[in-house]
CSV table of C-alpha atoms and ligand atoms in Angstrom, one decimal:
chain,number,residue,atom,x,y,z
A,1,MET,CA,100.2,-37.5,34.9
A,2,LYS,CA,96.8,-38.4,33.8
A,3,VAL,CA,95.8,-37.5,30.6
A,4,LEU,CA,92.0,-37.7,28.6
A,5,VAL,CA,91.7,-38.3,25.1
A,6,ILE,CA,88.3,-37.2,23.7
A,7,ASN,CA,87.5,-38.3,20.1
A,8,SER,CA,84.0,-37.0,19.6
A,9,GLY,CA,82.2,-38.0,16.5
A,10,SER,CA,78.7,-36.7,15.0
A,11,SER,CA,77.0,-39.2,17.3
A,12,SER,CA,79.3,-40.7,19.5
A,13,ILE,CA,82.2,-39.8,22.0
A,14,LYS,CA,85.2,-42.1,22.5
A,15,TYR,CA,87.4,-41.6,25.1
A,16,GLN,CA,90.6,-43.1,27.0
A,17,LEU,CA,91.9,-41.9,30.2
A,18,LEU,CA,95.4,-42.5,30.3
A,19,ASP,CA,98.4,-42.7,33.3
A,20,MET,CA,101.7,-40.9,31.3
A,21,GLN,CA,103.8,-42.3,33.5
A,22,THR,CA,102.9,-46.1,32.8
A,23,ARG,CA,101.3,-45.9,29.5
A,24,ALA,CA,98.5,-47.6,31.1
A,25,VAL,CA,95.2,-47.0,30.2
A,26,LEU,CA,92.9,-46.3,33.3
A,27,ALA,CA,89.5,-45.9,32.0
A,28,SER,CA,88.1,-46.2,28.2
A,29,GLY,CA,84.6,-45.9,26.7
A,30,ILE,CA,82.1,-44.9,24.3
A,31,VAL,CA,78.8,-43.0,24.0
A,32,GLU,CA,76.7,-43.9,21.3
A,33,ARG,CA,73.8,-42.7,19.4
A,34,ILE,CA,73.8,-39.3,20.6
A,35,GLY,CA,70.3,-37.6,19.8
A,36,GLU,CA,68.4,-40.9,18.7
A,37,PRO,CA,65.8,-42.1,20.6
A,38,LEU,CA,67.9,-44.7,22.7
A,39,GLY,CA,71.4,-44.0,23.5
A,40,ALA,CA,74.2,-45.8,25.4
A,41,LEU,CA,77.4,-45.5,27.1
A,42,THR,CA,79.8,-48.6,27.7
A,43,HIS,CA,82.4,-47.8,29.9
A,44,LYS,CA,85.6,-50.1,30.8
A,45,LYS,CA,87.8,-49.7,33.7
A,46,ALA,CA,91.4,-50.6,33.1
A,47,PRO,CA,90.6,-52.7,29.7
A,48,GLY,CA,92.4,-55.9,29.4
A,49,THR,CA,93.6,-56.3,32.8
A,50,ASP,CA,92.1,-58.9,35.4
A,51,ALA,CA,90.5,-55.8,37.4
A,52,GLU,CA,88.3,-55.0,34.1
A,53,ALA,CA,85.2,-54.0,35.2
A,54,ARG,CA,82.3,-52.8,32.7
A,55,LYS,CA,79.1,-50.6,33.0
A,56,THR,CA,76.7,-50.2,30.2
A,57,ILE,CA,74.2,-47.1,30.4
A,58,GLU,CA,71.1,-47.4,28.1
A,59,GLN,CA,69.0,-44.2,28.0
A,60,PRO,CA,68.2,-41.2,25.7
A,61,ILE,CA,71.5,-39.3,25.4
A,62,ALA,CA,70.2,-35.7,23.9
A,63,ASP,CA,73.6,-34.1,23.1
A,64,HIS,CA,77.4,-34.1,23.7
A,65,LYS,CA,76.7,-32.3,26.7
A,66,GLN,CA,74.3,-34.9,28.5
A,67,GLY,CA,76.9,-37.8,26.9
A,68,MET,CA,80.1,-35.7,28.5
A,69,ASN,CA,77.8,-35.4,31.7
A,70,LEU,CA,77.3,-39.2,31.7
A,71,LEU,CA,81.1,-40.3,31.1
A,72,VAL,CA,82.6,-37.9,33.6
A,73,GLY,CA,80.0,-39.1,36.3
A,74,LEU,CA,81.5,-42.8,35.5
A,75,LEU,CA,85.0,-41.6,35.7
A,76,THR,CA,84.5,-40.3,38.9
A,77,ASP,CA,82.4,-43.1,40.2
A,78,PRO,CA,84.0,-44.4,43.2
A,79,GLU,CA,83.2,-48.2,42.1
A,80,LEU,CA,84.4,-47.9,38.6
A,81,GLY,CA,86.0,-44.6,38.6
A,82,ALA,CA,89.9,-43.7,37.5
A,83,VAL,CA,90.1,-40.5,39.3
A,84,ALA,CA,88.2,-38.9,42.4
A,85,ASP,CA,87.5,-35.8,40.7
A,86,MET,CA,88.2,-34.3,37.5
A,87,GLY,CA,90.8,-31.7,38.8
A,88,GLU,CA,93.2,-34.9,39.1
A,89,ILE,CA,93.2,-34.8,34.9
A,90,TYR,CA,96.2,-32.8,33.8
A,91,ALA,CA,94.9,-32.2,30.4
A,92,VAL,CA,92.1,-33.2,27.8
A,93,GLY,CA,93.5,-33.8,24.2
A,94,HIS,CA,91.1,-34.0,21.5
A,95,ARG,CA,91.2,-35.5,18.0
A,96,VAL,CA,89.8,-32.5,15.7
A,97,LEU,CA,89.3,-33.9,12.1
A,98,GLN,CA,90.2,-30.8,9.8
A,99,GLY,CA,91.6,-27.3,10.7
A,100,GLY,CA,92.2,-26.7,6.9
A,101,GLU,CA,95.6,-25.4,5.4
A,102,THR,CA,96.8,-23.0,8.1
A,103,LEU,CA,95.7,-25.1,11.5
A,104,TYR,CA,97.5,-28.3,11.5
A,105,MET,CA,100.0,-28.2,14.4
A,106,PRO,CA,98.8,-29.5,17.7
A,107,LEU,CA,97.6,-26.4,19.6
A,108,ALA,CA,96.4,-25.6,23.2
A,109,VAL,CA,92.6,-24.5,22.7
A,110,ASP,CA,91.8,-20.9,23.0
A,111,ASP,CA,88.8,-18.6,21.3
A,112,ALA,CA,91.1,-18.5,18.1
A,113,VAL,CA,91.5,-22.3,17.9
A,114,LYS,CA,87.6,-22.8,18.3
A,115,ASP,CA,86.8,-20.1,15.7
A,116,ALA,CA,89.0,-21.6,13.1
A,117,ILE,CA,88.0,-25.3,13.7
A,118,ARG,CA,84.4,-23.4,13.0
A,119,ALA,CA,85.7,-21.8,9.7
A,120,ASN,CA,86.6,-25.1,8.5
A,121,ILE,CA,83.2,-27.0,9.1
A,122,PRO,CA,82.4,-26.2,5.0
A,123,ILE,CA,85.3,-28.8,4.8
A,124,GLY,CA,84.6,-31.2,7.6
A,125,PRO,CA,80.8,-31.1,7.7
A,126,LEU,CA,80.3,-34.3,10.0
A,127,HIS,CA,83.0,-34.0,12.1
A,128,ASN,CA,84.2,-30.4,12.9
A,129,PRO,CA,81.1,-29.4,14.7
A,130,ALA,CA,80.8,-32.6,16.8
A,131,ASN,CA,84.8,-31.9,17.6
A,132,LEU,CA,83.8,-28.5,18.6
A,133,ALA,CA,80.9,-29.7,20.5
A,134,GLY,CA,83.3,-31.9,22.6
A,135,ILE,CA,85.8,-29.3,23.4
A,136,GLU,CA,83.2,-26.9,24.6
A,137,VAL,CA,81.4,-29.2,27.1
A,138,ALA,CA,84.8,-30.4,28.0
A,139,GLN,CA,85.9,-26.7,28.9
A,140,GLU,CA,82.4,-26.4,30.7
A,141,LEU,CA,82.8,-29.5,32.6
A,142,MET,CA,86.3,-29.2,33.7
A,143,PRO,CA,87.1,-25.8,34.1
A,144,GLY,CA,90.7,-24.8,34.5
A,145,VAL,CA,92.1,-28.3,32.5
A,146,PRO,CA,94.0,-27.1,29.6
A,147,GLN,CA,92.2,-28.5,26.5
A,148,VAL,CA,94.5,-29.5,23.5
A,149,ALA,CA,93.6,-29.9,19.8
A,150,VAL,CA,95.3,-32.7,17.9
A,151,PHE,CA,94.7,-32.4,14.2
A,152,ASP,CA,94.1,-35.6,12.1
A,153,THR,CA,95.5,-33.8,9.3
A,154,GLU,CA,98.8,-32.9,10.6
A,155,PHE,CA,101.0,-35.7,9.6
A,156,HIS,CA,100.0,-35.3,5.9
A,157,GLN,CA,100.7,-31.9,5.2
A,158,THR,CA,104.7,-32.7,4.4
A,159,MET,CA,102.9,-33.7,1.0
A,160,PRO,CA,104.3,-32.0,-2.0
A,161,ALA,CA,101.7,-30.2,-4.0
A,162,GLN,CA,102.0,-32.6,-7.1
A,163,ALA,CA,100.3,-35.2,-4.2
A,164,PHE,CA,97.8,-32.5,-2.9
A,165,ILE,CA,96.6,-30.3,-5.5
A,166,TYR,CA,93.5,-31.9,-7.8
A,167,PRO,CA,93.5,-31.5,-11.6
A,168,LEU,CA,90.4,-29.1,-11.2
A,169,PRO,CA,90.4,-25.4,-12.3
A,170,TYR,CA,93.3,-23.8,-9.8
A,171,GLU,CA,90.7,-21.6,-8.4
A,172,MET,CA,88.9,-24.6,-6.5
A,173,TYR,CA,92.2,-24.5,-4.8
A,174,GLU,CA,92.7,-20.9,-4.1
A,175,ARG,CA,89.2,-19.9,-3.4
A,176,HIS,CA,87.9,-22.8,-1.8
A,177,ARG,CA,90.7,-24.8,-0.5
A,178,ILE,CA,89.8,-27.9,-2.3
A,179,ARG,CA,93.0,-30.1,-2.0
A,180,ARG,CA,93.9,-33.7,-0.7
A,181,TYR,CA,94.2,-33.3,3.0
A,182,GLY,CA,94.4,-36.7,4.1
A,183,PHE,CA,93.3,-38.3,7.8
A,184,HIS,CA,94.3,-40.9,10.2
A,185,GLY,CA,97.2,-38.9,10.5
A,186,THR,CA,97.5,-39.6,14.0
A,187,SER,CA,97.9,-43.0,13.3
A,188,HIS,CA,100.2,-42.9,10.6
A,189,LYS,CA,102.4,-40.5,12.4
A,190,PHE,CA,102.3,-43.2,15.5
A,191,ILE,CA,103.1,-46.1,12.9
A,192,ALA,CA,106.0,-44.2,11.4
A,193,LYS,CA,107.7,-43.8,14.9
A,194,GLU,CA,107.2,-47.0,16.2
A,195,THR,CA,108.3,-49.0,13.1
A,196,ALA,CA,111.6,-47.0,13.2
A,197,ARG,CA,111.8,-47.9,17.0
A,198,LEU,CA,111.2,-51.7,16.5
A,199,LEU,CA,113.5,-52.0,13.6
A,200,GLY,CA,116.2,-49.9,15.5
A,201,ARG,CA,116.0,-47.3,13.1
A,202,VAL,CA,115.5,-43.6,13.3
A,203,PRO,CA,112.4,-42.4,11.1
A,204,GLU,CA,114.3,-40.2,8.6
A,205,GLU,CA,116.3,-43.6,7.5
A,206,LEU,CA,112.9,-45.3,6.2
A,207,ASN,CA,110.9,-45.5,3.2
A,208,LEU,CA,107.4,-47.0,4.7
A,209,ILE,CA,104.2,-47.8,3.1
A,210,ILE,CA,101.5,-47.7,5.6
A,211,ALA,CA,98.1,-49.5,5.7
A,212,HIS,CA,95.8,-48.2,8.2
A,213,LEU,CA,92.7,-50.7,7.8
A,214,GLY,CA,89.9,-50.3,10.0
A,215,ASN,CA,86.2,-49.0,9.6
A,216,GLY,CA,88.1,-46.5,7.6
A,217,CYS,CA,91.0,-47.4,5.7
A,218,SER,CA,93.9,-45.3,4.4
A,219,LEU,CA,97.5,-45.8,2.8
A,220,SER,CA,100.3,-43.3,3.3
A,221,ALA,CA,103.5,-43.3,1.3
A,222,VAL,CA,106.1,-42.0,4.5
A,223,LYS,CA,109.6,-41.1,2.8
A,224,ALA,CA,112.3,-40.6,5.1
A,225,GLY,CA,110.0,-40.3,7.8
A,226,ARG,CA,107.5,-37.7,6.0
A,227,CYS,CA,104.5,-38.4,4.4
A,228,VAL,CA,104.4,-37.7,0.4
A,229,ASP,CA,101.1,-38.8,-0.3
A,230,THR,CA,98.1,-40.9,1.2
A,231,SER,CA,94.8,-42.1,0.0
A,232,MET,CA,92.1,-40.2,1.7
A,233,GLY,CA,91.6,-36.7,0.0
A,234,LEU,CA,89.4,-33.5,0.9
A,235,THR,CA,87.2,-35.6,3.0
A,236,PRO,CA,87.9,-39.3,4.4
A,237,LEU,CA,85.6,-40.5,1.6
A,238,ALA,CA,88.5,-40.8,-0.9
A,239,GLY,CA,91.2,-43.9,-1.4
A,240,VAL,CA,90.5,-47.4,-1.2
A,241,MET,CA,87.4,-49.2,-0.5
A,242,MET,CA,86.2,-49.5,3.1
A,243,GLY,CA,83.6,-51.1,5.3
A,244,THR,CA,80.7,-48.6,4.0
A,245,ARG,CA,82.5,-45.9,2.0
A,246,CYS,CA,83.1,-46.7,-1.7
A,247,GLY,CA,86.7,-44.8,-2.1
A,248,ASP,CA,87.9,-43.7,-5.4
A,249,ILE,CA,85.1,-44.1,-7.9
A,250,ASP,CA,84.6,-42.3,-11.3
A,251,PRO,CA,83.6,-38.6,-10.4
A,252,ALA,CA,81.0,-38.6,-13.4
A,253,ILE,CA,79.5,-41.4,-11.8
A,254,ILE,CA,77.5,-38.8,-9.3
A,255,PRO,CA,75.7,-36.7,-11.7
A,256,PHE,CA,74.7,-39.8,-13.5
A,257,ILE,CA,73.2,-41.2,-10.5
A,258,ALA,CA,71.3,-37.8,-9.7
A,259,GLU,CA,70.1,-38.2,-13.4
A,260,GLN,CA,69.0,-41.6,-13.1
A,261,THR,CA,67.6,-41.7,-9.9
A,262,GLY,CA,66.5,-38.2,-9.1
A,263,MET,CA,68.6,-38.3,-5.7
A,264,ASP,CA,69.9,-35.3,-4.6
A,265,VAL,CA,73.5,-34.6,-3.8
A,266,VAL,CA,72.8,-35.1,0.0
A,267,GLN,CA,71.4,-38.1,-0.9
A,268,ILE,CA,73.8,-39.6,-2.9
A,269,ASP,CA,76.8,-38.2,-0.7
A,270,ALA,CA,75.0,-40.6,2.2
A,271,MET,CA,74.6,-43.5,0.2
A,272,LEU,CA,78.8,-43.2,-1.0
A,273,ASN,CA,79.5,-43.0,2.8
A,274,LYS,CA,77.0,-45.2,4.4
A,275,GLN,CA,76.1,-47.9,2.2
A,276,SER,CA,78.5,-48.4,-0.1
A,277,GLY,CA,82.0,-50.2,0.2
A,278,LEU,CA,81.9,-53.8,1.5
A,279,LYS,CA,78.6,-53.4,2.7
A,280,GLY,CA,77.3,-52.3,-0.9
A,281,ILE,CA,78.8,-55.1,-2.2
A,282,CYS,CA,77.7,-58.2,0.1
A,283,GLY,CA,75.3,-56.3,2.8
A,284,MET,CA,78.1,-56.7,5.4
A,285,ASN,CA,80.9,-54.4,6.5
A,286,ASP,CA,82.7,-56.3,9.3
A,287,MET,CA,85.4,-58.4,7.8
A,288,ARG,CA,84.8,-61.4,10.2
A,289,ASP,CA,81.3,-61.6,9.0
A,290,ILE,CA,82.7,-61.6,5.5
A,291,HIS,CA,85.0,-64.5,5.8
A,292,ALA,CA,82.2,-66.6,7.6
A,293,ALA,CA,80.0,-65.9,4.4
A,294,ARG,CA,82.5,-66.6,2.3
A,295,ALA,CA,83.4,-69.9,3.8
A,296,LYS,CA,79.8,-70.8,3.2
A,297,GLY,CA,80.2,-69.7,-0.4
A,298,ASP,CA,78.5,-66.6,-0.7
A,299,GLU,CA,79.5,-65.1,-3.9
A,300,ARG,CA,78.9,-61.4,-3.1
A,301,ALA,CA,81.3,-61.9,0.1
A,302,GLN,CA,84.0,-63.4,-1.8
A,303,LEU,CA,83.6,-60.4,-4.5
A,304,ALA,CA,83.7,-57.7,-2.1
A,305,PHE,CA,87.1,-59.4,-0.3
A,306,GLU,CA,88.5,-59.6,-3.7
A,307,MET,CA,87.8,-56.0,-4.7
A,308,PHE,CA,89.0,-54.8,-1.0
A,309,THR,CA,91.8,-56.5,-1.3
A,310,TYR,CA,92.7,-55.5,-4.9
A,311,ARG,CA,92.0,-51.7,-4.4
A,312,ILE,CA,94.6,-51.6,-1.6
A,313,ARG,CA,97.1,-53.8,-3.8
A,314,LYS,CA,96.9,-51.3,-6.6
A,315,TYR,CA,97.5,-48.4,-3.7
A,316,VAL,CA,100.5,-50.4,-2.6
A,317,GLY,CA,102.3,-50.6,-6.3
A,318,ALA,CA,101.3,-46.8,-6.8
A,319,TYR,CA,103.2,-45.8,-3.6
A,320,PHE,CA,106.0,-48.0,-4.6
A,321,ALA,CA,106.4,-45.8,-7.7
A,322,ALA,CA,106.0,-42.5,-5.4
A,323,LEU,CA,108.8,-43.9,-3.2
A,324,GLY,CA,111.2,-45.5,-5.5
A,325,ARG,CA,112.4,-47.7,-2.7
A,326,VAL,CA,110.5,-49.1,0.1
A,327,ASP,CA,111.9,-50.5,3.5
A,328,ALA,CA,108.8,-52.0,4.8
A,329,VAL,CA,105.0,-52.4,4.1
A,330,VAL,CA,103.4,-51.8,7.8
A,331,PHE,CA,99.9,-53.2,8.4
A,332,THR,CA,97.9,-51.6,11.4
A,333,ALA,CA,94.2,-50.9,12.7
A,334,GLY,CA,91.3,-53.6,13.1
A,335,ILE,CA,91.8,-55.6,10.2
A,336,GLY,CA,95.6,-54.6,9.4
A,337,GLU,CA,96.3,-56.1,13.0
A,338,ASN,CA,93.8,-58.8,12.8
A,339,ASP,CA,93.4,-60.4,9.4
A,340,PRO,CA,95.9,-62.6,7.8
A,341,ASP,CA,93.7,-63.2,4.7
A,342,VAL,CA,93.2,-59.6,3.8
A,343,ARG,CA,97.3,-59.3,4.4
A,344,ALA,CA,98.1,-62.2,2.1
A,345,GLY,CA,95.2,-61.2,-0.3
A,346,VAL,CA,96.7,-57.5,-0.6
A,347,LEU,CA,100.2,-58.7,-1.2
A,348,GLN,CA,99.7,-61.7,-3.2
A,349,GLY,CA,101.6,-61.4,-6.6
A,350,LEU,CA,104.1,-58.8,-5.7
A,351,GLU,CA,107.2,-61.1,-5.5
A,352,SER,CA,108.9,-58.9,-8.6
A,353,LEU,CA,108.5,-56.0,-6.4
A,354,GLY,CA,110.5,-57.9,-3.6
A,355,ILE,CA,107.5,-58.7,-1.2
A,356,VAL,CA,107.3,-62.2,0.0
A,357,LEU,CA,105.1,-63.2,3.0
A,358,ASP,CA,105.9,-66.0,5.3
A,359,PRO,CA,102.6,-67.6,5.6
A,360,ALA,CA,103.2,-69.3,9.0
A,361,ALA,CA,104.2,-65.9,10.7
A,362,ASN,CA,101.6,-64.3,9.0
A,363,ALA,CA,98.9,-66.7,10.3
A,364,GLY,CA,100.2,-65.8,13.9
A,365,ARG,CA,98.9,-63.0,16.2
A,366,ALA,CA,100.4,-59.4,16.5
A,367,GLY,CA,101.1,-58.3,20.2
A,368,GLU,CA,102.5,-55.0,19.9
A,369,TRP,CA,104.3,-56.0,16.4
A,370,MET,CA,105.1,-59.1,14.5
A,371,ARG,CA,107.3,-59.4,11.3
A,372,ILE,CA,105.5,-61.4,8.6
A,373,ALA,CA,108.0,-61.3,5.5
A,374,ALA,CA,109.8,-64.4,4.6
A,375,PRO,CA,113.5,-64.3,4.9
A,376,GLN,CA,113.9,-63.8,1.3
A,377,SER,CA,111.8,-61.0,1.2
A,378,ARG,CA,113.7,-57.7,0.1
A,379,VAL,CA,111.0,-55.7,1.5
A,380,ASP,CA,110.0,-56.3,5.0
A,381,VAL,CA,106.3,-56.6,6.1
A,382,LEU,CA,105.1,-55.9,9.6
A,383,VAL,CA,102.1,-55.8,11.5
A,384,VAL,CA,102.1,-52.9,14.1
A,385,ARG,CA,99.4,-52.1,16.6
A,386,THR,CA,98.4,-48.3,16.3
A,387,ASN,CA,97.6,-46.5,19.6
A,388,GLU,CA,96.1,-43.1,18.3
A,389,GLU,CA,94.9,-42.3,21.8
A,390,LEU,CA,98.7,-42.7,23.4
A,391,GLU,CA,100.0,-40.2,20.4
A,392,ILE,CA,97.2,-37.6,20.8
A,393,ALA,CA,97.7,-38.0,25.1
A,394,ARG,CA,101.6,-37.7,24.4
A,395,THR,CA,101.1,-34.7,22.1
A,396,THR,CA,98.8,-33.0,24.6
A,397,VAL,CA,101.6,-33.2,27.5
A,398,GLU,CA,104.2,-32.0,24.6
A,399,VAL,CA,102.4,-29.0,23.8
A,400,LEU,CA,101.4,-28.0,27.1
A,401,ARG,CA,105.2,-28.6,28.0
A,402,LYS,CA,106.3,-26.0,25.4
A,403,GLY,CA,103.7,-23.8,27.0
B,1,ADP,P1,88.1,-47.8,13.6
B,1,ADP,O1,88.3,-47.4,12.2
B,1,ADP,O2,86.6,-47.3,14.0
B,1,ADP,O3,88.8,-47.2,14.9
B,1,ADP,P2,88.9,-50.3,14.1
B,1,ADP,O4,90.5,-49.7,13.5
B,1,ADP,O5,89.0,-50.9,15.6
B,1,ADP,O6,88.0,-49.2,13.5
B,1,ADP,O7,88.5,-51.4,13.1
B,1,ADP,C1,87.0,-51.9,13.2
B,1,ADP,C2,87.3,-53.0,11.9
B,1,ADP,O8,88.4,-54.1,12.1
B,1,ADP,C3,86.1,-53.7,12.1
B,1,ADP,O9,85.1,-53.4,11.1
B,1,ADP,C4,86.4,-55.1,11.8
B,1,ADP,O10,86.0,-55.5,10.1
B,1,ADP,C5,88.0,-55.0,11.7
B,1,ADP,N1,88.3,-56.4,12.6
B,1,ADP,C6,88.5,-56.0,14.1
B,1,ADP,N2,88.9,-57.4,14.6
B,1,ADP,C7,89.0,-58.2,13.4
B,1,ADP,C8,89.2,-59.6,13.3
B,1,ADP,N3,89.6,-60.4,14.2
B,1,ADP,N4,89.5,-59.9,11.8
B,1,ADP,C9,89.3,-59.3,11.0
B,1,ADP,N5,88.4,-58.0,11.2
B,1,ADP,C10,88.6,-57.4,12.3
């Protein structure tokens, strides 16, 4: 059984074709720079295996439809392709950012689901239109193949009101649905389940602090398997400092910048999302470049690193308070899985909370997972590889089986 997972962004489409029996990735790729003068599609067959084959296409890609047409062409390409025709695909699972307060459980796509995604564009202005385009083009190109929407907010819907309501006039929530939704839900959910499995426990027994640190970064506090708080908010701009996003700042900074510079809200929003975070401080947003610059004595790169880890450490402390008892801190995603310096920086000085890292274990490379806590650490510390695509594919199959 083959399931195609689509993560359609404003100017990109990431995709992965999975074999559900073996969990193998049959093909994966990314269409980038849709709508720009020169777009690109990078397609990999069976990534990480000896049989790896790669193909890159560079050409203008006008819209999502053209991008999807190109990827369908490569998936069915006799030399590269993983399927003879798209009818072999059992279903398509779509990552959808935002379905608001009523739509968060995964669902087979019908017109009502599409209308609801459309109706939530005001609270997901960058992602929801792209998610919808991905669904509509997939329906057109793969008629008869079921499509399932999997929402990035689902896992966080268990938060209590004290965690998700903002201290604004209550009508802002009632009328405009302004509240904390949280994102990266598929990853946090996968990690909560996977951590329990790896520890030989059930999720309902475990209290976890999960740090998903990739291009976007978010933490969640998970009590007995359920999310009780998360760092992202109405949008994925909130919380810790990220590659190009500022995370939490004094909200009065926004009108202040407008007054001082004459920038309008659209410009300020773009600056907070794309020119801030690590990049805003040192000009670089890839942690590997930042380490190289730190090693050469670059003070701004050092400051960016210290700010990044300090801001995450403060969330770890806050989530200790939210949870009361913590069984494990779990690191995941690009930085969380691969960067021992960030992990050590985040957890430094937390011995009084019962967290002690084992430096040698932390310096190791995680396969699917590894334990990096010292034997005397009261709280376990793990690195667990996330797999959002597998989680979306599994969910897609479950939704369709339940019918
Ligand atoms: P996304 O949020 O787009 O899914 P990923 O989870 O793949 O992103 O994370 C991408 C980020 O991970 C990159 O920006 C880079 O900073 C970081 N990263 C990847 N590999 C390493 C590494 N070996 N060391 C440090 N950081 C890394």
